[in-house]
Coordinates of C-alpha atoms in Angstrom, one line a residue:
Chain L
M1 CA -4.7 44.2 -4.9
S2 CA -6.5 41.1 -3.7
E3 CA -9.7 42.2 -5.5
L4 CA -8.0 42.8 -8.8
Y5 CA -9.7 39.7 -10.2
T6 CA -13.0 41.4 -10.1
K7 CA -11.9 44.0 -12.7
T8 CA -12.8 43.7 -16.3
L9 CA -10.1 43.1 -19.0
S10 CA -10.5 46.7 -20.1
Q11 CA -10.0 48.0 -16.6
V12 CA -6.9 45.9 -16.0
A13 CA -5.4 46.8 -19.4
A14 CA -5.7 50.5 -18.5
M15 CA -4.2 49.9 -15.0
L16 CA -1.3 47.9 -16.6
G17 CA -0.8 50.5 -19.2
S18 CA -0.6 53.4 -16.7
G19 CA 1.7 51.4 -14.4
E20 CA -0.8 51.3 -11.6
V21 CA -0.5 47.5 -11.6
T22 CA 2.4 45.4 -12.8
A23 CA 2.2 42.4 -15.1
V24 CA 3.5 40.2 -12.2
E25 CA 0.7 41.5 -9.9
A26 CA -1.9 40.8 -12.6
V27 CA -0.6 37.3 -13.1
R28 CA -0.3 36.6 -9.4
A29 CA -3.9 37.8 -8.8
C30 CA -5.1 35.3 -11.4
L31 CA -3.0 32.5 -10.0
D32 CA -4.2 33.1 -6.5
R33 CA -7.8 33.1 -7.7
I34 CA -7.1 29.8 -9.6
E35 CA -5.7 28.3 -6.4
A36 CA -8.8 29.4 -4.4
T37 CA -11.5 28.4 -6.9
E38 CA -10.1 25.6 -9.1
P39 CA -10.7 22.7 -6.7
E40 CA -14.4 23.4 -7.1
V41 CA -14.7 24.8 -10.6
K42 CA -12.1 22.6 -12.4
A43 CA -12.0 24.9 -15.5
L44 CA -8.4 24.3 -16.5
L45 CA -6.5 21.4 -18.0
T46 CA -3.1 23.2 -17.8
V47 CA -1.9 26.1 -15.8
T48 CA 1.3 27.7 -17.1
G49 CA 1.9 29.8 -13.9
E50 CA 5.7 29.7 -13.9
Q51 CA 6.1 30.6 -17.6
A52 CA 3.5 33.3 -17.1
L53 CA 5.3 34.8 -14.1
K54 CA 8.7 34.7 -15.9
Q55 CA 7.2 36.4 -18.9
A56 CA 5.5 39.0 -16.7
E57 CA 8.8 39.8 -14.9
A58 CA 10.5 40.3 -18.3
M59 CA 7.7 42.6 -19.4
D60 CA 7.7 44.6 -16.2
A61 CA 11.5 45.1 -16.6
A62 CA 10.9 46.6 -20.0
G63 CA 7.8 48.6 -18.9
P64 CA 4.4 49.0 -20.5
D65 CA 4.1 49.2 -24.2
A66 CA 1.3 51.5 -25.5
A67 CA 1.5 49.8 -28.9
K68 CA 0.3 46.5 -27.3
P69 CA -3.4 46.8 -26.4
L70 CA -3.4 43.7 -24.1
W71 CA 0.0 44.4 -22.5
G72 CA 0.3 42.2 -19.4
V73 CA -3.3 40.9 -19.4
P74 CA -3.6 37.3 -18.3
V75 CA -5.8 35.2 -20.6
V76 CA -6.8 31.6 -21.0
L77 CA -7.2 29.5 -24.2
K78 CA -9.5 26.7 -25.0
D79 CA -7.3 23.6 -25.2
L80 CA -7.9 23.0 -28.9
L81 CA -5.9 26.1 -29.9
A82 CA -2.3 25.1 -30.6
T83 CA 0.2 26.6 -28.3
K84 CA 3.9 26.3 -28.9
D85 CA 5.7 24.3 -26.2
V86 CA 2.5 24.0 -24.2
K87 CA 0.4 20.8 -24.1
T88 CA -2.7 21.0 -26.3
T89 CA -5.0 18.0 -25.6
C90 CA -8.4 18.8 -27.0
A91 CA -9.6 17.2 -23.8
S92 CA -8.9 13.8 -25.4
K93 CA -6.7 10.8 -24.4
I94 CA -5.6 10.6 -28.0
L95 CA -3.8 14.0 -27.6
E96 CA -2.9 13.6 -23.9
N97 CA 0.8 14.3 -24.5
F98 CA 0.7 16.5 -27.6
V99 CA 2.9 19.6 -27.5
P100 CA 2.7 21.6 -30.6
F101 CA 5.7 23.3 -32.2
Y102 CA 3.7 26.2 -33.4
D103 CA 1.0 28.7 -32.2
A104 CA -2.4 29.1 -33.7
T105 CA -2.7 32.4 -35.5
A106 CA -5.2 33.8 -32.9
V107 CA -2.7 32.8 -30.2
T108 CA 0.2 34.5 -32.0
R109 CA -1.9 37.7 -32.3
L110 CA -2.8 37.7 -28.6
K111 CA 0.9 37.3 -27.7
E112 CA 1.9 40.1 -30.1
A113 CA -0.7 42.3 -28.4
G114 CA 1.1 41.6 -25.1
A115 CA -1.4 39.1 -23.5
I116 CA 0.0 36.6 -21.1
I117 CA -1.3 33.0 -21.4
I118 CA -1.9 31.5 -18.0
G119 CA -3.7 28.3 -18.8
K120 CA -5.6 26.0 -21.2
A121 CA -9.3 25.5 -20.6
N122 CA -11.2 22.3 -20.3
M123 CA -13.8 21.4 -23.0
D124 CA -15.9 18.7 -24.4
E125 CA -13.5 16.2 -26.1
F126 CA -12.8 17.6 -29.6
A127 CA -15.5 20.3 -28.9
M128 CA -18.3 17.7 -29.1
G129 CA -20.8 18.5 -26.5
S130 CA -22.9 21.2 -24.9
S131 CA -22.0 20.7 -21.2
T132 CA -18.3 20.0 -20.8
E133 CA -19.3 16.6 -19.4
N134 CA -17.5 14.9 -22.3
S135 CA -13.9 15.9 -21.4
A136 CA -11.7 12.8 -21.2
F137 CA -10.1 14.2 -18.0
F138 CA -12.7 15.7 -15.7
Q139 CA -16.0 17.7 -15.7
T140 CA -15.9 21.4 -15.3
R141 CA -18.5 22.9 -12.9
N142 CA -20.6 26.1 -13.2
P143 CA -19.1 28.7 -10.9
W144 CA -22.7 29.9 -10.0
D145 CA -23.6 26.4 -8.7
T146 CA -21.1 23.7 -8.8
E147 CA -23.8 21.0 -9.1
R148 CA -24.6 22.4 -12.6
V149 CA -22.8 22.3 -15.9
P150 CA -21.0 25.3 -17.3
G151 CA -22.3 24.6 -20.8
G152 CA -20.1 23.5 -23.6
S153 CA -18.0 22.8 -25.4
S154 CA -16.0 25.9 -24.3
G155 CA -17.2 25.3 -20.7
G156 CA -13.7 25.6 -19.2
S157 CA -13.3 29.0 -21.0
G158 CA -16.7 30.2 -19.7
A159 CA -16.1 29.0 -16.1
T160 CA -12.6 30.4 -15.8
V161 CA -13.8 33.9 -16.9
A162 CA -16.9 33.8 -14.7
A163 CA -14.8 32.7 -11.7
G164 CA -12.4 35.5 -12.2
Q165 CA -9.4 33.3 -12.9
C166 CA -8.4 35.4 -15.9
F167 CA -9.6 38.5 -17.6
G168 CA -10.7 36.9 -20.9
A169 CA -10.6 33.7 -22.7
L170 CA -10.8 32.3 -26.2
G171 CA -13.4 29.7 -27.1
T172 CA -14.5 28.2 -30.3
D173 CA -18.1 27.9 -31.6
T174 CA -19.1 25.1 -34.0
G175 CA -22.8 25.0 -33.1
G176 CA -23.0 27.3 -30.1
S177 CA -20.0 26.4 -28.1
I178 CA -19.1 29.9 -27.2
R179 CA -22.6 31.2 -26.7
T180 CA -23.9 28.3 -24.6
P181 CA -21.2 28.5 -21.8
A182 CA -21.4 32.3 -21.9
S183 CA -25.1 32.1 -21.3
F184 CA -24.9 29.4 -18.6
C185 CA -22.0 31.2 -16.8
G186 CA -23.3 34.8 -17.1
I187 CA -20.6 36.3 -19.3
V188 CA -20.3 37.8 -22.8
G189 CA -19.5 35.3 -25.6
L190 CA -19.1 36.3 -29.2
K191 CA -19.0 34.0 -32.2
P192 CA -17.7 36.2 -35.1
T193 CA -18.7 35.8 -38.7
Y194 CA -17.2 32.7 -40.3
G195 CA -13.9 33.8 -41.8
R196 CA -13.4 36.8 -39.5
V197 CA -10.8 35.1 -37.4
S198 CA -8.2 32.7 -38.7
R199 CA -8.7 29.1 -37.9
F200 CA -5.1 28.2 -38.4
G201 CA -3.9 26.1 -35.5
L202 CA -7.4 25.3 -34.3
I203 CA -7.8 21.5 -34.1
A204 CA -10.8 21.2 -36.4
Y205 CA -14.1 19.6 -35.6
G206 CA -16.5 20.9 -38.3
S207 CA -14.3 23.0 -40.6
S208 CA -17.1 24.9 -42.3
L209 CA -18.7 25.8 -38.9
D210 CA -15.9 26.4 -36.4
Q211 CA -15.0 29.9 -35.5
I212 CA -12.8 31.3 -32.7
G213 CA -14.1 34.1 -30.5
P214 CA -13.7 36.0 -27.2
M215 CA -15.4 35.2 -23.8
T216 CA -15.2 38.0 -21.4
R217 CA -17.0 39.8 -18.5
S218 CA -18.0 42.8 -20.6
V219 CA -18.9 43.8 -24.1
E220 CA -16.0 46.2 -24.3
D221 CA -13.7 43.4 -23.3
A222 CA -15.0 41.3 -26.1
A223 CA -14.5 44.1 -28.6
R224 CA -10.9 44.5 -27.3
M225 CA -10.1 40.9 -27.8
L226 CA -11.8 40.6 -31.2
Q227 CA -9.8 43.6 -32.4
V228 CA -6.6 41.7 -31.7
I229 CA -7.5 38.3 -33.2
A230 CA -9.6 39.4 -36.2
G231 CA -8.3 39.7 -39.7
Y232 CA -7.1 37.9 -42.8
D233 CA -4.5 35.2 -42.5
P234 CA -2.8 33.7 -45.6
K235 CA -2.3 30.5 -43.6
D236 CA -6.1 29.9 -43.6
S237 CA -7.9 29.8 -47.0
T238 CA -11.2 30.2 -45.3
S239 CA -10.3 33.5 -43.6
V240 CA -11.8 36.4 -45.4
D241 CA -9.7 39.4 -46.7
V242 CA -11.9 42.3 -45.6
E243 CA -10.9 45.3 -43.5
V244 CA -11.2 45.0 -39.8
P245 CA -13.2 47.9 -38.4
D246 CA -12.4 49.7 -35.1
Y247 CA -14.6 47.8 -32.7
L248 CA -13.9 50.0 -29.7
A249 CA -14.6 53.2 -31.6
A250 CA -18.1 51.8 -32.4
L251 CA -19.0 51.6 -28.7
G252 CA -20.6 54.2 -26.5
R253 CA -23.8 54.9 -28.4
E254 CA -26.3 56.8 -26.3
N255 CA -29.4 54.9 -27.2
L256 CA -30.8 52.4 -29.7
E257 CA -32.8 54.8 -31.8
G258 CA -32.8 53.8 -35.5
V259 CA -32.1 50.1 -34.6
T260 CA -34.7 47.5 -35.6
I261 CA -34.6 44.3 -33.7
G262 CA -36.2 41.2 -35.2
L263 CA -37.9 38.7 -32.9
P264 CA -38.2 35.3 -34.6
R265 CA -41.6 33.8 -33.8
E266 CA -39.9 30.3 -33.8
Y267 CA -37.6 31.4 -31.0
W268 CA -40.1 33.0 -28.7
G269 CA -42.8 30.3 -28.7
E270 CA -43.3 27.2 -26.7
G271 CA -40.5 25.4 -25.0
L272 CA -38.9 28.4 -23.3
D273 CA -38.6 28.1 -19.6
A274 CA -40.7 30.7 -17.8
E275 CA -37.7 32.3 -16.0
V276 CA -35.7 32.5 -19.2
E277 CA -38.6 34.0 -21.1
A278 CA -39.2 36.6 -18.3
S279 CA -35.6 37.8 -18.2
L280 CA -35.3 37.9 -22.0
K281 CA -38.6 39.9 -22.3
A282 CA -37.4 42.4 -19.8
S283 CA -34.2 42.9 -21.8
V284 CA -36.3 43.4 -25.0
D285 CA -38.5 45.9 -23.2
K286 CA -35.3 47.7 -22.2
M287 CA -34.1 47.8 -25.8
E288 CA -37.5 49.3 -26.8
A289 CA -37.2 51.9 -24.0
L290 CA -33.8 52.8 -25.4
G291 CA -35.5 53.6 -28.7
A292 CA -35.2 50.3 -30.6
R293 CA -38.1 49.2 -32.8
T294 CA -39.0 45.5 -32.6
V295 CA -40.6 43.5 -35.4
E296 CA -41.7 39.9 -35.6
V297 CA -39.7 38.0 -38.2
S298 CA -39.7 34.3 -39.2
L299 CA -36.9 31.8 -39.4
S300 CA -39.3 29.2 -40.7
L301 CA -36.7 26.4 -41.1
T302 CA -35.6 26.5 -37.5
D303 CA -37.1 23.1 -36.9
Y304 CA -34.8 21.6 -39.5
A305 CA -31.6 23.2 -38.3
I306 CA -30.6 20.6 -35.8
A307 CA -30.8 17.7 -38.2
T308 CA -28.9 19.8 -40.8
Y309 CA -26.3 20.8 -38.4
Y310 CA -25.5 17.4 -37.0
I311 CA -25.3 15.8 -40.4
I312 CA -22.8 18.4 -41.6
A313 CA -20.9 18.6 -38.4
M314 CA -20.5 14.8 -38.0
A315 CA -19.6 14.4 -41.6
E316 CA -16.8 17.0 -41.3
A317 CA -15.8 15.5 -37.9
S318 CA -15.4 12.0 -39.3
S319 CA -13.2 13.4 -42.0
N320 CA -11.1 15.7 -39.8
L321 CA -10.5 13.1 -37.1
S322 CA -9.1 10.6 -39.7
R323 CA -5.7 12.3 -39.1
F324 CA -5.6 10.7 -35.6
D325 CA -4.0 7.4 -36.6
G326 CA -1.1 7.2 -34.1
V327 CA 1.6 7.7 -36.8
R328 CA 2.8 11.3 -36.4
F329 CA 1.4 12.4 -33.1
G330 CA -1.1 11.3 -30.4
H331 CA -1.7 8.0 -28.7
R332 CA -0.5 4.8 -30.3
D333 CA -1.2 1.2 -29.3
K334 CA 2.1 -0.4 -28.8
D335 CA 1.1 -4.0 -29.4
A336 CA -0.2 -4.0 -32.9
D337 CA 2.1 -5.7 -35.4
E338 CA 0.2 -4.6 -38.5
L339 CA -0.5 -1.1 -39.7
I340 CA -4.3 -1.1 -40.1
D341 CA -4.5 -2.8 -36.7
M342 CA -2.4 -0.1 -35.2
Y343 CA -4.7 2.6 -36.6
T344 CA -7.8 0.8 -35.3
R345 CA -6.5 0.1 -31.8
S346 CA -5.0 3.5 -31.4
R347 CA -8.2 5.3 -32.4
T348 CA -10.4 2.9 -30.4
Q349 CA -8.4 3.5 -27.2
G350 CA -7.9 7.2 -27.8
F351 CA -11.4 8.5 -28.6
G352 CA -14.2 8.8 -26.0
D353 CA -17.8 7.6 -26.6
E354 CA -19.2 10.9 -27.9
V355 CA -16.4 11.2 -30.4
Q356 CA -16.8 7.6 -31.6
R357 CA -20.5 8.0 -31.9
R358 CA -20.1 11.1 -34.1
I359 CA -17.4 9.4 -36.2
I360 CA -19.8 6.5 -36.8
L361 CA -22.6 8.8 -37.8
G362 CA -20.4 11.0 -39.9
T363 CA -18.9 7.9 -41.7
Y364 CA -22.5 6.6 -42.3
V365 CA -23.9 9.8 -43.8
L366 CA -20.9 10.1 -46.1
S367 CA -20.9 6.5 -47.2
S368 CA -21.8 5.3 -50.6
G369 CA -25.6 5.2 -51.0
Y370 CA -26.3 7.6 -48.2
Y371 CA -24.3 10.6 -49.2
D372 CA -27.1 12.2 -51.3
A373 CA -29.8 11.4 -48.8
Y374 CA -28.0 12.9 -45.9
Y375 CA -24.9 15.0 -46.5
N376 CA -25.9 16.6 -49.8
K377 CA -29.5 17.0 -48.6
A378 CA -28.2 18.8 -45.5
A379 CA -26.0 21.1 -47.6
K380 CA -29.1 22.1 -49.7
V381 CA -31.1 22.8 -46.6
R382 CA -28.2 24.8 -45.3
R383 CA -28.6 27.2 -48.2
L384 CA -32.3 27.5 -47.5
L385 CA -31.5 28.4 -43.8
R386 CA -29.1 31.1 -45.0
E387 CA -31.8 32.5 -47.3
D388 CA -34.2 32.5 -44.3
F389 CA -31.7 34.8 -42.5
D390 CA -31.1 37.0 -45.5
K391 CA -34.9 37.5 -45.8
A392 CA -35.2 38.3 -42.1
F393 CA -32.4 40.9 -42.4
T394 CA -34.4 42.8 -45.0
L395 CA -36.8 43.6 -42.2
C396 CA -34.5 44.1 -39.2
D397 CA -30.9 45.0 -38.3
F398 CA -30.4 42.3 -35.7
I399 CA -32.2 39.3 -34.4
A400 CA -32.8 38.8 -30.7
G401 CA -33.8 35.6 -28.9
P402 CA -32.7 33.1 -26.4
V403 CA -29.4 31.3 -26.4
L404 CA -30.9 28.3 -24.8
P405 CA -34.4 27.3 -23.6
T406 CA -33.2 26.9 -20.0
T407 CA -30.6 28.0 -17.5
A408 CA -27.7 25.7 -16.7
F409 CA -28.9 22.1 -16.0
K410 CA -27.5 19.8 -13.4
V411 CA -24.5 17.5 -14.1
G412 CA -25.8 14.2 -15.4
D413 CA -29.3 15.5 -16.2
K414 CA -29.1 14.8 -20.0
V415 CA -27.8 11.4 -20.7
D416 CA -29.4 10.6 -24.1
P417 CA -27.3 12.1 -26.9
L418 CA -30.3 13.2 -29.0
Q419 CA -31.8 15.0 -26.0
M420 CA -28.5 16.8 -25.6
Y421 CA -28.3 17.7 -29.3
L422 CA -31.8 19.3 -29.2
I423 CA -30.8 22.0 -26.7
D424 CA -28.7 23.7 -29.5
I425 CA -31.8 24.7 -31.4
F426 CA -31.3 28.5 -31.2
T427 CA -27.5 28.6 -31.7
I428 CA -26.7 26.3 -34.6
S429 CA -28.4 28.2 -37.4
A430 CA -25.8 31.0 -37.1
N431 CA -23.0 28.5 -37.7
L432 CA -24.7 26.9 -40.7
A433 CA -25.3 30.4 -42.2
G434 CA -21.8 31.6 -41.1
L435 CA -23.3 34.6 -39.3
P436 CA -22.1 36.3 -36.1
G437 CA -23.9 35.7 -32.9
M438 CA -23.3 36.7 -29.3
S439 CA -24.6 35.9 -25.8
L440 CA -25.1 38.8 -23.5
P441 CA -25.9 38.2 -19.8
V442 CA -29.2 39.9 -19.0
G443 CA -29.9 38.8 -15.4
L444 CA -30.5 35.8 -13.2
G445 CA -33.5 33.5 -13.6
A446 CA -36.2 34.1 -10.9
D447 CA -36.4 30.4 -10.0
S448 CA -32.9 29.0 -10.4
G449 CA -30.9 32.1 -9.7
M450 CA -28.7 31.1 -12.6
P451 CA -27.6 33.4 -15.4
V452 CA -29.7 34.0 -18.5
G453 CA -28.2 35.0 -21.8
L454 CA -29.7 37.0 -24.6
Q455 CA -28.6 36.1 -28.1
L456 CA -28.1 38.7 -30.8
M457 CA -27.4 37.7 -34.4
G458 CA -26.7 39.9 -37.3
P459 CA -25.6 39.9 -41.0
A460 CA -22.1 38.9 -41.9
F461 CA -19.3 41.2 -40.6
C462 CA -21.7 43.3 -38.5
E463 CA -19.7 42.8 -35.3
A464 CA -18.9 46.5 -34.8
D465 CA -22.6 47.4 -34.8
M466 CA -23.7 44.3 -32.9
L467 CA -21.2 45.1 -30.1
S468 CA -22.4 48.7 -30.0
V469 CA -26.0 47.6 -29.5
A470 CA -25.0 45.0 -26.9
E471 CA -22.8 47.5 -25.0
C472 CA -25.6 50.1 -24.9
L473 CA -28.0 47.5 -23.5
E474 CA -25.4 46.2 -21.1
R475 CA -24.8 49.7 -19.7
N476 CA -28.5 50.3 -19.2
L477 CA -29.2 46.9 -17.6
G478 CA -26.5 47.5 -15.0
P479 CA -23.5 45.3 -14.2
M480 CA -23.8 41.5 -14.0
P481 CA -22.7 40.3 -10.6
M482 CA -19.9 37.7 -10.3
P483 CA -20.7 34.4 -8.7
A484 CA -20.0 34.1 -5.0
L485 CA -17.1 31.7 -4.9
Chain T
M1 CA -34.6 3.7 -39.3
K2 CA -33.5 0.5 -37.6
I3 CA -29.7 0.0 -37.7
S4 CA -28.3 -3.4 -36.7
P5 CA -25.2 -3.8 -34.5
E6 CA -23.6 -5.6 -37.5
K7 CA -24.2 -2.5 -39.6
V8 CA -22.6 -0.3 -37.0
A9 CA -19.7 -2.8 -36.9
G10 CA -19.3 -2.4 -40.6
I11 CA -19.3 1.4 -40.4
A12 CA -16.8 1.3 -37.5
R13 CA -14.5 -0.8 -39.6
L14 CA -14.5 1.8 -42.3
A15 CA -13.7 4.5 -39.7
R16 CA -11.0 2.3 -38.2
L17 CA -12.7 1.7 -34.9
D18 CA -13.2 -1.6 -33.1
L19 CA -16.2 -1.5 -30.8
D20 CA -17.1 -4.2 -28.3
Q21 CA -20.6 -5.9 -28.5
D22 CA -22.1 -3.7 -25.8
K23 CA -21.1 -0.6 -27.5
L24 CA -22.3 -1.8 -30.9
E25 CA -25.7 -2.5 -29.5
L26 CA -25.8 0.9 -27.6
F27 CA -24.7 2.8 -30.7
A28 CA -27.1 0.9 -33.0
G29 CA -30.1 2.1 -30.9
Q30 CA -28.8 5.7 -30.6
V31 CA -27.7 6.0 -34.2
G32 CA -31.1 4.7 -35.4
D33 CA -32.9 7.3 -33.2
I34 CA -30.6 10.1 -34.5
L35 CA -31.0 9.1 -38.1
D36 CA -34.8 8.9 -37.6
Y37 CA -34.7 12.5 -36.4
M38 CA -32.5 13.5 -39.4
D39 CA -34.9 12.0 -41.8
K40 CA -37.2 14.9 -41.2
L41 CA -35.2 16.8 -43.8
G42 CA -37.0 14.6 -46.4
E43 CA -40.1 16.8 -45.8
L44 CA -38.4 19.7 -47.6
D45 CA -38.3 19.9 -51.4
T46 CA -34.7 20.8 -52.3
D47 CA -34.6 19.6 -55.9
A48 CA -33.8 23.0 -57.3
V49 CA -31.4 24.1 -54.5
E50 CA -27.7 24.4 -54.9
P51 CA -25.9 22.8 -52.0
M52 CA -24.0 25.1 -49.7
Y53 CA -20.8 23.4 -48.3
S54 CA -19.3 26.5 -46.7
P55 CA -20.3 30.0 -45.8
V56 CA -17.4 31.4 -47.7
A57 CA -16.2 30.7 -51.3
H58 CA -13.1 28.5 -51.0
T59 CA -10.3 29.5 -53.2
T60 CA -7.2 27.4 -53.7
V61 CA -4.4 29.5 -52.4
L62 CA -1.1 28.7 -54.1
R63 CA 2.1 30.1 -52.9
K64 CA 5.2 30.4 -55.0
D65 CA 6.9 27.0 -55.5
E66 CA 10.0 28.0 -53.5
V67 CA 11.8 25.7 -51.1
R68 CA 11.6 27.1 -47.6
K69 CA 12.0 25.7 -44.1
D70 CA 9.3 26.8 -41.7
Y71 CA 10.0 24.0 -39.1
R72 CA 12.9 21.9 -38.2
R73 CA 12.8 18.1 -38.7
E74 CA 13.1 17.4 -35.0
E75 CA 10.2 19.6 -34.2
V76 CA 8.0 17.8 -36.7
L77 CA 9.1 14.4 -35.3
A78 CA 8.9 15.4 -31.7
N79 CA 5.4 14.2 -31.1
A80 CA 5.7 10.9 -32.9
P81 CA 5.1 7.8 -30.8
E82 CA 8.1 6.2 -32.6
Q83 CA 10.7 7.8 -34.8
D84 CA 14.4 7.4 -35.5
G85 CA 15.5 11.1 -35.8
Q86 CA 14.8 11.0 -39.5
F87 CA 11.5 9.2 -40.1
F88 CA 8.2 8.3 -38.5
I89 CA 8.4 4.5 -37.7
V90 CA 5.3 2.4 -38.2
P91 CA 4.7 -1.4 -38.1
R92 CA 5.9 -3.2 -41.2
I93 CA 3.6 -2.9 -44.2
V94 CA 5.2 -5.4 -46.7

C-alpha cells in the first residue's frame, strides 16, 4: 500500500468504504508521505499524527459507515480554521499558542462525514499574501520545484495536497488564496459562492470576501468535499439559506455541447506569459472540440479591481484584527503596566510586517476625512464590478481565463508589496462580486515545467454546473501528473 | 500621495501599533505608493452608484432570549495570558 498516497480522495473513499483499505492504513500512508516529503516542502505547521491514528483505530474497530461519505479519509486544514483542542495559529506569533475550544462549522461537517484531520497547513500570516512567504514560522515550498513558492495564502494546503501528504485540504480565498496555490501547485481549487460555506470558526481577514473551499487532486474530489461543507449555518449570518444541490450527480457529462464560455478580452491580452497563454489556449481549444461555444466578453473594470480589493480587504482587516489585544487570547507583553500600552506592545510584537502594513493602510482608509475617498468609493466600484459580471453572464454561462499571469515564481522574487498585490489581478474580482471561481490544472508550462491553472468563474451558486464542465474538461485533458518528490 | 513617517506614526497610534523609525520610513514610502495606485479609482464617476458592502444582504439574526451555556468558563478562560479562574486579568485601569 506504499503507493496509496497517489490515489485521489474519491478512490481512497471507495477503498475505505469497501474495506479494501483500513482507516489506519490510510492515515499511515499519509504520515509516511509527510515524513518523506515534509523536510523539503514544509507545508504543515502542526501534524496530529497520534490523534489521527487513535481515531482511525477506533473507526476501524467499528467498521466503515456508508452514511459517512469521507469515512476514514485523511485531510488537512488551513491553520486559520478553528479546531477544538488543536493549535490554530493563523501562521502568526500573536496566536502561536492558541488552542480553540470549538470547531469551525466546516471542520465539524468534515468530522461528521468521517474525515480524519491529520494536520494544519502553513499559510501567509492572517491569510495576507500570495506566496506563503509571509508565514511567521517558515516558508512553504512548491513540491514541483522547491526553489519556487507554492502560491498563497493557502500555500500549505496547496503543497500538502500536491505532495500527496493527504487526500484533500481546506483553504480559504479572500482574493484568490485558494485558486493561486492550486494553480501554482497543479491541483484543483474551488472558491465557492460567498455564503455557500459557513465562515463560523474561520479567523476573519476580509469578512465580506473570505470563503472556505476544497483543494484536491481531482474535480470529483472537490465536489465530494464541497458536498460535505456546503450549506446554511445559523451561526453565520452571512451564510445563505438555499438548497445544496447534489454536486456528484452533476458530474459525468459527455461533452460541452450547449455550454457558452466567455473569454474576457481584459484577461487574454498583454501581460500573460507565453507558456501560460499557450497552455490555456490549448485547454480552450479542447473545450471547443468538446462542443462548447466561445464568445468574447468584456470585464471592463478589471483594471480597477486591485485598488478596490485592497481598500476593502485592508479596511476589513484592520477592523477584524482589532480583537487581538492580548486580553482574552494570544500573545501579551508582560512588562506593560498600563492597559493601552499593553495592547500596543502586544500587537507590535505579535504581528508581522505585512499584517502591520495592511492594518496601517486599513486604518488610514477608514479614518475621518478619507473614508469617503477610499472605502466608500471602493464599495461603489465594487457594485460596478458586480454589474460587469452580471452583464457578461447574459452572454455566456461561464468565464474562462488565467488564474495568474505566470507560473510559480522563485522564493524572494517579489519583494515590493505593490508588485505582489498586482499578481492577483485575475482572481480578486470574483471575491468582490461574491461569485464562485475555480482553478483547474491544464498542463505544465513549456519553459518552466511548472503547472498552469485555468480559471473558471460563473454566476452565484453555479458550482454544480461549473464542476461538471471542469470535470468533463479534466477527463478529456488526461490526468495531471504528481510532482516527482 | 506623499505620506510622512510622522503621519504613519499617527495612524499606527490609532491602530495600537508602535513602529520604530526605520519601519515608519519604510512604510511611509510603501503606503504612499499603494495609495497612489488606489487613487486611480478617482477616474470613475460613481456619484449615482449605491455602495456594495457585501455580496449578500446581511440580516440581523436574533435568537430567543434564553439563557444557555454553550461553553464552560474554564474553556473560555483557557487561552487568556492571565486569568484567575473567574476573570481575565489586565493591568490596572484606574
